[in-house]
Amino acid sequence: MESLALSISLAQNDTPHAHCVLVRKSGSAPQSPGARLLVQRDGVMHGTIGGGCVEMEVRRLALNALRNGKAQLHVFRMDDDYGYDDGLICGGRVWVFIQPEPKRWLTSLQAAQRLQDAGEKGAWVLVTQGHEHSGDAFCVAEEDITPEPPEEWREALQEVSRRALQQDKTLYTSLREGIEVYIEPVQPQPVLVLVGAGHIAHALAPMASAAGFDVLVIDDRPSFANSERFPTASRCIVGDIAQSLQELPADSRTYIVIVTRGHRHDADALRVALHKPAAYVGMIGSKRKITVIYRDLLQRGEATLEQLANVHAPLGLDIGAETVGEIAVSILAELVAVRRGKLSGRINTQIASMMSLYDISNLSQ
């Protein structure tokens, strides 16, 4: 959930602001449901719901709402006067809910934050239309709903939350007659494990944090893996690289990027990473270096072609990157593409090409 920590902080500190959530869209639009914009009374904005004239209109309405205290759902067309001046003539429509009393959401947002921090799943549900309940919000966990909803809503809230989690996407639906709700899955943050704390990891870490990854750094050099060099990382682990990676839990929301200082460390880390149930394993290096590592793993019986076919190596999208910053951008682009389900078919083709060039296929037989 975007802007979650900031919204909680502003509400706890009694900073007057309106919390604006894009809850629904039809057709083409710059942002998708879940985008958030926080508008303070002095006009300062945090986050975005797409920019342009629509965002400025949302800001105006949010400032009005801060004066009159009225929470309301607004709809904007992207092919009318809101979008034309800024070129945002996407042709779609967006629905934005503006809550000028975000303390009403504080309990549910704090519950969602606790779920994320604990690595657990749930859903955040906002009542967008529902008479006296319009603007109410709930965090639905497996066995709990915070705050306590009307008893007759409980079963329906749990059902729509299960649907959103199963589909892993936001939903907009009717809870019951006259009651419309927006449902946003609450998922643990994807975890990016940077194996190696050199120049590329140093450039990649802040960008990955900004893109929503929980960044962890592993290196055997305390002068490299520390919070001073990696202020956006939630954890820096100093120790034997392969052993530290081995001891680190991983699941389908884990992304492993191997960018150590040398061939041996890369190979040792890859040997461990191949057996992790991670969403992504990538390793830096030339095709020649990668092939040498693959050959060694196959000869030792420590990897199969099927496992190696799932490794992104050389890692990063091919954008012609040369500098450290460009390489970091290419890696982050690939991570986001995998996270959003936009990257498929590339890796098997790549390893097939390498097998042909270097004849490593026979080594697995």
Tab-separated table of C-alpha atoms in Angstrom:
chain	number	residue	atom	x	y	z
A	1	MET	CA	0.000	0.000	0.000
A	2	GLU	CA	1.510	3.295	-1.124
A	3	SER	CA	2.099	6.148	1.372
A	4	LEU	CA	1.035	3.885	4.249
A	5	ALA	CA	3.750	4.856	6.742
A	6	LEU	CA	3.529	8.555	5.873
A	7	SER	CA	-0.252	8.688	6.246
A	8	ILE	CA	-0.012	6.977	9.637
A	9	SER	CA	2.675	9.433	10.734
A	10	LEU	CA	0.688	12.494	9.619
A	11	ALA	CA	-2.460	11.251	11.353
A	12	GLN	CA	-0.635	10.392	14.569
A	13	ASN	CA	0.941	13.855	14.627
A	14	ASP	CA	-2.431	15.531	13.991
A	15	THR	CA	-1.128	17.085	10.768
A	16	PRO	CA	-4.229	18.211	8.830
A	17	HIS	CA	-4.293	16.450	5.483
A	18	ALA	CA	-6.654	14.736	3.064
A	19	HIS	CA	-5.993	11.149	2.030
A	20	CYS	CA	-6.980	10.634	-1.619
A	21	VAL	CA	-7.206	7.108	-3.025
A	22	LEU	CA	-7.763	6.108	-6.643
A	23	VAL	CA	-10.293	3.321	-6.112
A	24	ARG	CA	-11.484	2.509	-9.605
A	25	LYS	CA	-10.682	3.127	-13.243
A	26	SER	CA	-12.350	2.441	-16.572
A	27	GLY	CA	-10.352	2.470	-19.789
A	28	SER	CA	-6.893	3.985	-20.040
A	29	ALA	CA	-5.486	6.142	-17.230
A	30	PRO	CA	-1.998	7.128	-16.008
A	31	GLN	CA	-2.370	5.320	-12.666
A	32	SER	CA	-4.155	2.216	-11.414
A	33	PRO	CA	-6.346	1.658	-8.339
A	34	GLY	CA	-4.264	1.867	-5.195
A	35	ALA	CA	-2.476	5.073	-6.190
A	36	ARG	CA	-2.589	7.597	-3.360
A	37	LEU	CA	-2.149	11.326	-2.912
A	38	LEU	CA	-1.819	13.003	0.487
A	39	VAL	CA	-2.674	16.715	0.476
A	40	GLN	CA	-1.751	18.807	3.500
A	41	ARG	CA	-3.676	21.919	4.469
A	42	ASP	CA	-0.802	24.106	3.250
A	43	GLY	CA	-1.089	22.500	-0.199
A	44	VAL	CA	1.983	20.275	0.071
A	45	MET	CA	1.400	16.961	-1.714
A	46	HIS	CA	2.883	13.492	-1.226
A	47	GLY	CA	2.446	10.660	-3.718
A	48	THR	CA	0.537	10.850	-6.987
A	49	ILE	CA	-2.623	9.673	-8.674
A	50	GLY	CA	-1.344	10.400	-12.174
A	51	GLY	CA	-0.301	14.031	-12.368
A	52	GLY	CA	-1.610	16.704	-14.700
A	53	CYS	CA	-4.887	18.571	-14.468
A	54	VAL	CA	-6.714	15.691	-12.793
A	55	GLU	CA	-4.242	15.695	-9.929
A	56	MET	CA	-4.547	19.462	-9.568
A	57	GLU	CA	-8.332	19.138	-9.482
A	58	VAL	CA	-8.055	16.426	-6.826
A	59	ARG	CA	-5.788	18.752	-4.853
A	60	ARG	CA	-8.366	21.555	-5.115
A	61	LEU	CA	-11.174	19.248	-3.996
A	62	ALA	CA	-9.013	17.899	-1.172
A	63	LEU	CA	-8.349	21.415	0.130
A	64	ASN	CA	-12.089	22.140	-0.055
A	65	ALA	CA	-12.782	18.914	1.829
A	66	LEU	CA	-10.329	19.950	4.544
A	67	ARG	CA	-12.419	23.092	5.004
A	68	ASN	CA	-15.852	21.442	5.005
A	69	GLY	CA	-14.890	18.056	6.491
A	70	LYS	CA	-16.846	16.084	3.890
A	71	ALA	CA	-15.518	12.746	2.622
A	72	GLN	CA	-16.654	12.014	-0.919
A	73	LEU	CA	-16.143	9.887	-4.039
A	74	HIS	CA	-15.351	11.877	-7.201
A	75	VAL	CA	-15.207	10.736	-10.828
A	76	PHE	CA	-12.997	12.269	-13.521
A	77	ARG	CA	-13.033	11.764	-17.276
A	78	MET	CA	-9.620	11.693	-18.941
A	79	ASP	CA	-10.918	12.938	-22.300
A	80	ASP	CA	-12.479	16.199	-21.160
A	81	ASP	CA	-11.130	19.508	-19.861
A	82	TYR	CA	-9.297	17.815	-16.975
A	83	GLY	CA	-6.884	16.079	-19.297
A	84	TYR	CA	-6.679	18.094	-22.496
A	85	ASP	CA	-4.393	20.913	-21.403
A	86	ASP	CA	-1.727	18.529	-20.107
A	87	GLY	CA	-2.075	15.986	-22.877
A	88	LEU	CA	-3.743	13.443	-20.571
A	89	ILE	CA	-6.414	12.490	-23.088
A	90	CYS	CA	-6.251	8.781	-22.280
A	91	GLY	CA	-9.961	8.301	-22.826
A	92	GLY	CA	-10.635	6.615	-19.496
A	93	ARG	CA	-12.298	7.508	-16.226
A	94	VAL	CA	-10.978	7.396	-12.668
A	95	TRP	CA	-12.789	7.403	-9.343
A	96	VAL	CA	-10.992	9.048	-6.422
A	97	PHE	CA	-12.158	8.950	-2.813
A	98	ILE	CA	-11.120	11.957	-0.721
A	99	GLN	CA	-11.031	11.568	3.061
A	100	PRO	CA	-10.350	14.858	4.904
A	101	GLU	CA	-10.475	13.144	8.307
A	102	PRO	CA	-7.774	10.466	7.918
A	103	LYS	CA	-7.838	9.707	11.642
A	104	ARG	CA	-10.963	7.712	10.782
A	105	TRP	CA	-8.613	5.423	8.849
A	106	LEU	CA	-5.781	5.353	11.369
A	107	THR	CA	-6.792	2.152	13.155
A	108	SER	CA	-7.247	0.222	9.910
A	109	LEU	CA	-4.008	1.568	8.400
A	110	GLN	CA	-2.044	0.689	11.526
A	111	ALA	CA	-3.473	-2.830	11.398
A	112	ALA	CA	-2.429	-3.095	7.738
A	113	GLN	CA	1.068	-1.897	8.653
A	114	ARG	CA	1.323	-4.557	11.365
A	115	LEU	CA	0.338	-7.242	8.865
A	116	GLN	CA	3.011	-6.096	6.415
A	117	ASP	CA	5.672	-5.898	9.112
A	118	ALA	CA	4.809	-9.421	10.286
A	119	GLY	CA	4.945	-10.776	6.731
A	120	GLU	CA	1.241	-11.632	6.819
A	121	LYS	CA	-1.580	-11.061	4.349
A	122	GLY	CA	-4.908	-9.310	4.593
A	123	ALA	CA	-6.977	-6.640	2.871
A	124	TRP	CA	-7.817	-2.999	3.398
A	125	VAL	CA	-11.469	-2.254	2.655
A	126	LEU	CA	-12.890	1.246	2.113
A	127	VAL	CA	-16.607	1.988	2.014
A	128	THR	CA	-16.954	4.447	-0.861
A	129	GLN	CA	-20.756	4.648	-0.833
A	130	GLY	CA	-22.903	3.583	2.059
A	131	HIS	CA	-24.879	6.376	3.700
A	132	GLU	CA	-23.561	6.943	7.236
A	133	HIS	CA	-20.782	4.378	6.690
A	134	SER	CA	-19.295	6.139	3.635
A	135	GLY	CA	-15.615	6.758	4.347
A	136	ASP	CA	-15.270	3.959	6.891
A	137	ALA	CA	-12.263	1.674	6.435
A	138	PHE	CA	-11.401	-1.781	7.759
A	139	CYS	CA	-8.360	-4.033	7.785
A	140	VAL	CA	-9.447	-7.635	7.264
A	141	ALA	CA	-7.005	-10.264	8.519
A	142	GLU	CA	-7.462	-14.012	8.549
A	143	GLU	CA	-9.182	-14.076	11.926
A	144	ASP	CA	-9.790	-10.431	12.733
A	145	ILE	CA	-11.316	-7.225	11.333
A	146	THR	CA	-10.089	-3.836	12.572
A	147	PRO	CA	-11.979	-1.771	13.610
A	148	GLU	CA	-15.039	-3.830	14.473
A	149	PRO	CA	-17.514	-3.695	11.533
A	150	PRO	CA	-21.302	-3.969	11.687
A	151	GLU	CA	-21.950	-7.622	12.500
A	152	GLU	CA	-24.064	-8.141	9.379
A	153	TRP	CA	-21.079	-7.069	7.234
A	154	ARG	CA	-18.492	-9.427	8.709
A	155	GLU	CA	-18.990	-12.428	6.429
A	156	ALA	CA	-19.207	-10.295	3.275
A	157	LEU	CA	-16.051	-8.360	4.208
A	158	GLN	CA	-14.137	-11.592	4.684
A	159	GLU	CA	-15.387	-12.952	1.358
A	160	VAL	CA	-14.426	-9.909	-0.755
A	161	SER	CA	-11.056	-9.778	0.999
A	162	ARG	CA	-10.373	-13.431	0.172
A	163	ARG	CA	-11.208	-12.721	-3.464
A	164	ALA	CA	-8.829	-9.767	-3.654
A	165	LEU	CA	-6.025	-11.802	-2.091
A	166	GLN	CA	-6.603	-14.789	-4.363
A	167	GLN	CA	-6.489	-12.542	-7.437
A	168	ASP	CA	-3.721	-10.382	-5.914
A	169	LYS	CA	-5.323	-7.205	-7.212
A	170	THR	CA	-7.643	-4.436	-6.092
A	171	LEU	CA	-11.388	-4.899	-6.445
A	172	TYR	CA	-14.362	-2.550	-6.531
A	173	THR	CA	-17.694	-4.166	-5.797
A	174	SER	CA	-21.004	-4.024	-3.930
A	175	LEU	CA	-20.864	-5.404	-0.415
A	176	ARG	CA	-24.643	-5.406	-0.166
A	177	GLU	CA	-27.445	-3.244	-1.517
A	178	GLY	CA	-26.468	0.415	-1.318
A	179	ILE	CA	-22.960	-0.344	-0.028
A	180	GLU	CA	-19.999	-0.110	-2.433
A	181	VAL	CA	-16.472	-0.935	-1.363
A	182	TYR	CA	-12.894	-0.748	-2.602
A	183	ILE	CA	-10.660	-3.665	-1.569
A	184	GLU	CA	-6.865	-3.512	-1.641
A	185	PRO	CA	-4.735	-6.570	-0.835
A	186	VAL	CA	-2.240	-6.129	1.987
A	187	GLN	CA	0.845	-8.151	1.118
A	188	PRO	CA	4.313	-8.350	2.636
A	189	GLN	CA	6.765	-6.131	0.788
A	190	PRO	CA	8.833	-7.893	-1.864
A	191	VAL	CA	12.317	-8.442	-0.462
A	192	LEU	CA	15.383	-7.619	-2.547
A	193	VAL	CA	18.523	-9.404	-1.380
A	194	LEU	CA	21.623	-7.670	-2.699
A	195	VAL	CA	24.416	-10.227	-2.545
A	196	GLY	CA	27.459	-7.993	-2.625
A	197	ALA	CA	27.737	-4.409	-1.398
A	198	GLY	CA	29.820	-2.845	-4.154
A	199	HIS	CA	29.137	0.014	-6.542
A	200	ILE	CA	26.178	-1.560	-8.333
A	201	ALA	CA	24.422	-2.567	-5.113
A	202	HIS	CA	25.068	0.918	-3.730
A	203	ALA	CA	23.404	2.499	-6.774
A	204	LEU	CA	20.553	-0.007	-6.918
A	205	ALA	CA	19.500	0.000	-3.249
A	206	PRO	CA	17.874	3.465	-3.011
A	207	MET	CA	16.083	3.036	-6.336
A	208	ALA	CA	14.748	-0.361	-5.291
A	209	SER	CA	13.555	1.038	-1.960
A	210	ALA	CA	11.715	3.811	-3.800
A	211	ALA	CA	10.123	1.148	-6.024
A	212	GLY	CA	8.689	-0.634	-2.988
A	213	PHE	CA	11.284	-3.314	-2.254
A	214	ASP	CA	12.473	-4.129	1.256
A	215	VAL	CA	16.238	-4.122	0.665
A	216	LEU	CA	18.686	-6.440	2.457
A	217	VAL	CA	22.436	-6.356	1.820
A	218	ILE	CA	24.930	-9.213	2.275
A	219	ASP	CA	28.714	-8.854	2.177
A	220	ASP	CA	31.711	-10.108	4.148
A	221	ARG	CA	33.203	-6.609	4.431
A	222	PRO	CA	31.845	-4.500	7.303
A	223	SER	CA	33.230	-1.352	5.682
A	224	PHE	CA	30.878	-1.981	2.737
A	225	ALA	CA	27.756	-3.588	4.241
A	226	ASN	CA	26.620	-0.970	6.735
A	227	SER	CA	23.778	1.471	7.268
A	228	GLU	CA	25.938	4.471	6.381
A	229	ARG	CA	26.473	3.176	2.851
A	230	PHE	CA	22.961	1.725	2.602
A	231	PRO	CA	20.628	4.037	4.568
A	232	THR	CA	17.500	2.736	2.793
A	233	ALA	CA	18.265	-0.932	3.514
A	234	SER	CA	16.306	-2.505	6.350
A	235	ARG	CA	19.203	-4.811	7.177
A	236	CYS	CA	22.901	-5.224	6.371
A	237	ILE	CA	24.338	-8.681	7.017
A	238	VAL	CA	28.096	-9.037	7.459
A	239	GLY	CA	29.525	-12.541	7.204
A	240	ASP	CA	30.444	-15.311	4.826
A	241	ILE	CA	28.457	-14.501	1.707
A	242	ALA	CA	27.215	-17.973	0.768
A	243	GLN	CA	26.499	-18.981	4.357
A	244	SER	CA	24.620	-15.748	5.083
A	245	LEU	CA	22.489	-16.268	1.990
A	246	GLN	CA	21.887	-19.890	2.958
A	247	GLU	CA	20.589	-18.850	6.385
A	248	LEU	CA	18.268	-16.198	4.980
A	249	PRO	CA	14.604	-17.263	4.589
A	250	ALA	CA	13.170	-16.862	1.086
A	251	ASP	CA	9.793	-17.279	-0.573
A	252	SER	CA	7.902	-16.258	-3.696
A	253	ARG	CA	8.296	-12.560	-2.809
A	254	THR	CA	12.103	-12.758	-2.578
A	255	TYR	CA	14.362	-11.340	-5.314
A	256	ILE	CA	18.065	-12.260	-5.236
A	257	VAL	CA	20.590	-10.109	-7.099
A	258	ILE	CA	24.151	-11.465	-7.139
A	259	VAL	CA	26.664	-8.655	-7.650
A	260	THR	CA	29.687	-9.635	-5.568
A	261	ARG	CA	33.262	-8.533	-6.140
A	262	GLY	CA	34.473	-11.722	-7.775
A	263	HIS	CA	33.840	-14.861	-9.775
A	264	ARG	CA	34.210	-17.231	-6.802
A	265	HIS	CA	31.772	-15.336	-4.590
A	266	ASP	CA	29.264	-15.122	-7.450
A	267	ALA	CA	29.501	-18.876	-8.033
A	268	ASP	CA	29.150	-19.688	-4.326
A	269	ALA	CA	26.133	-17.401	-4.003
A	270	LEU	CA	24.475	-18.804	-7.125
A	271	ARG	CA	24.973	-22.357	-5.853
A	272	VAL	CA	22.895	-21.424	-2.793
A	273	ALA	CA	20.356	-19.237	-4.614
A	274	LEU	CA	19.423	-22.000	-7.063
A	275	HIS	CA	17.803	-23.908	-4.215
A	276	LYS	CA	15.809	-20.971	-2.861
A	277	PRO	CA	12.080	-20.648	-3.763
A	278	ALA	CA	12.701	-17.071	-4.908
A	279	ALA	CA	10.710	-15.144	-7.502
A	280	TYR	CA	13.924	-13.963	-9.118
A	281	VAL	CA	17.596	-14.933	-9.158
A	282	GLY	CA	19.938	-12.778	-11.214
A	283	MET	CA	23.717	-12.690	-11.555
A	284	ILE	CA	26.009	-10.109	-13.082
A	285	GLY	CA	28.779	-10.985	-15.517
A	286	SER	CA	29.778	-11.536	-19.102
A	287	LYS	CA	28.295	-14.449	-21.007
A	288	ARG	CA	31.713	-16.105	-20.928
A	289	LYS	CA	31.994	-15.834	-17.139
A	290	ILE	CA	28.428	-17.049	-16.670
A	291	THR	CA	29.047	-20.039	-18.905
A	292	VAL	CA	32.173	-20.992	-16.935
A	293	ILE	CA	30.162	-20.901	-13.700
A	294	TYR	CA	27.338	-22.903	-15.281
A	295	ARG	CA	29.768	-25.516	-16.558
A	296	ASP	CA	31.304	-25.905	-13.126
A	297	LEU	CA	27.920	-26.298	-11.427
A	298	LEU	CA	26.784	-28.859	-13.992
A	299	GLN	CA	30.021	-30.845	-13.818
A	300	ARG	CA	29.771	-31.034	-10.037
A	301	GLY	CA	26.124	-32.069	-10.195
A	302	GLU	CA	25.162	-28.987	-8.172
A	303	ALA	CA	22.658	-27.630	-10.695
A	304	THR	CA	20.380	-28.756	-13.489
A	305	LEU	CA	19.695	-27.029	-16.782
A	306	GLU	CA	16.140	-26.432	-15.595
A	307	GLN	CA	17.442	-24.520	-12.566
A	308	LEU	CA	19.928	-22.526	-14.611
A	309	ALA	CA	17.231	-21.685	-17.163
A	310	ASN	CA	15.468	-19.681	-14.458
A	311	VAL	CA	18.502	-17.548	-13.663
A	312	HIS	CA	18.583	-14.049	-15.144
A	313	ALA	CA	22.174	-13.846	-16.327
A	314	PRO	CA	23.523	-11.510	-17.433
A	315	LEU	CA	20.997	-9.764	-15.220
A	316	GLY	CA	19.120	-6.607	-16.194
A	317	LEU	CA	17.142	-5.624	-19.261
A	318	ASP	CA	19.237	-5.010	-22.369
A	319	ILE	CA	19.120	-1.224	-22.636
A	320	GLY	CA	22.754	-0.788	-23.617
A	321	ALA	CA	23.737	0.088	-20.040
A	322	GLU	CA	27.406	0.951	-19.481
A	323	THR	CA	27.774	3.087	-16.354
A	324	VAL	CA	27.080	1.870	-12.823
A	325	GLY	CA	23.913	3.960	-12.660
A	326	GLU	CA	22.668	2.674	-15.998
A	327	ILE	CA	23.330	-0.927	-14.985
A	328	ALA	CA	21.387	-0.373	-11.757
A	329	VAL	CA	18.471	1.047	-13.763
A	330	SER	CA	18.484	-1.979	-16.078
A	331	ILE	CA	18.431	-4.357	-13.102
A	332	LEU	CA	15.584	-2.519	-11.395
A	333	ALA	CA	13.613	-2.481	-14.650
A	334	GLU	CA	13.945	-6.259	-14.861
A	335	LEU	CA	12.924	-6.709	-11.213
A	336	VAL	CA	9.802	-4.605	-11.743
A	337	ALA	CA	8.971	-6.456	-14.973
A	338	VAL	CA	9.135	-9.785	-13.139
A	339	ARG	CA	7.111	-8.454	-10.205
A	340	ARG	CA	4.415	-7.157	-12.548
A	341	GLY	CA	4.333	-10.344	-14.642
A	342	LYS	CA	5.588	-8.561	-17.759
A	343	LEU	CA	8.675	-10.687	-18.398
A	344	SER	CA	8.322	-14.166	-19.882
A	345	GLY	CA	10.083	-16.377	-22.397
A	346	ARG	CA	13.381	-14.477	-22.272
A	347	ILE	CA	15.458	-16.719	-20.053
A	348	ASN	CA	14.868	-20.078	-21.717
A	349	THR	CA	15.744	-18.543	-25.083
A	350	GLN	CA	18.896	-17.045	-23.641
A	351	ILE	CA	20.227	-20.248	-22.100
A	352	ALA	CA	19.404	-22.192	-25.263
A	353	SER	CA	21.571	-19.728	-27.167
A	354	MET	CA	24.385	-20.134	-24.652
A	355	MET	CA	24.141	-23.919	-24.810
A	356	SER	CA	24.555	-23.714	-28.555
A	357	LEU	CA	27.519	-21.354	-28.345
A	358	TYR	CA	29.414	-23.102	-25.592
A	359	ASP	CA	28.034	-26.647	-25.759
A	360	ILE	CA	27.237	-26.889	-22.052
A	361	SER	CA	24.197	-29.109	-22.576
A	362	ASN	CA	26.275	-32.296	-22.677
A	363	LEU	CA	27.588	-31.619	-19.189
A	364	SER	CA	24.198	-32.313	-17.624
A	365	GLN	CA	23.903	-35.758	-19.178
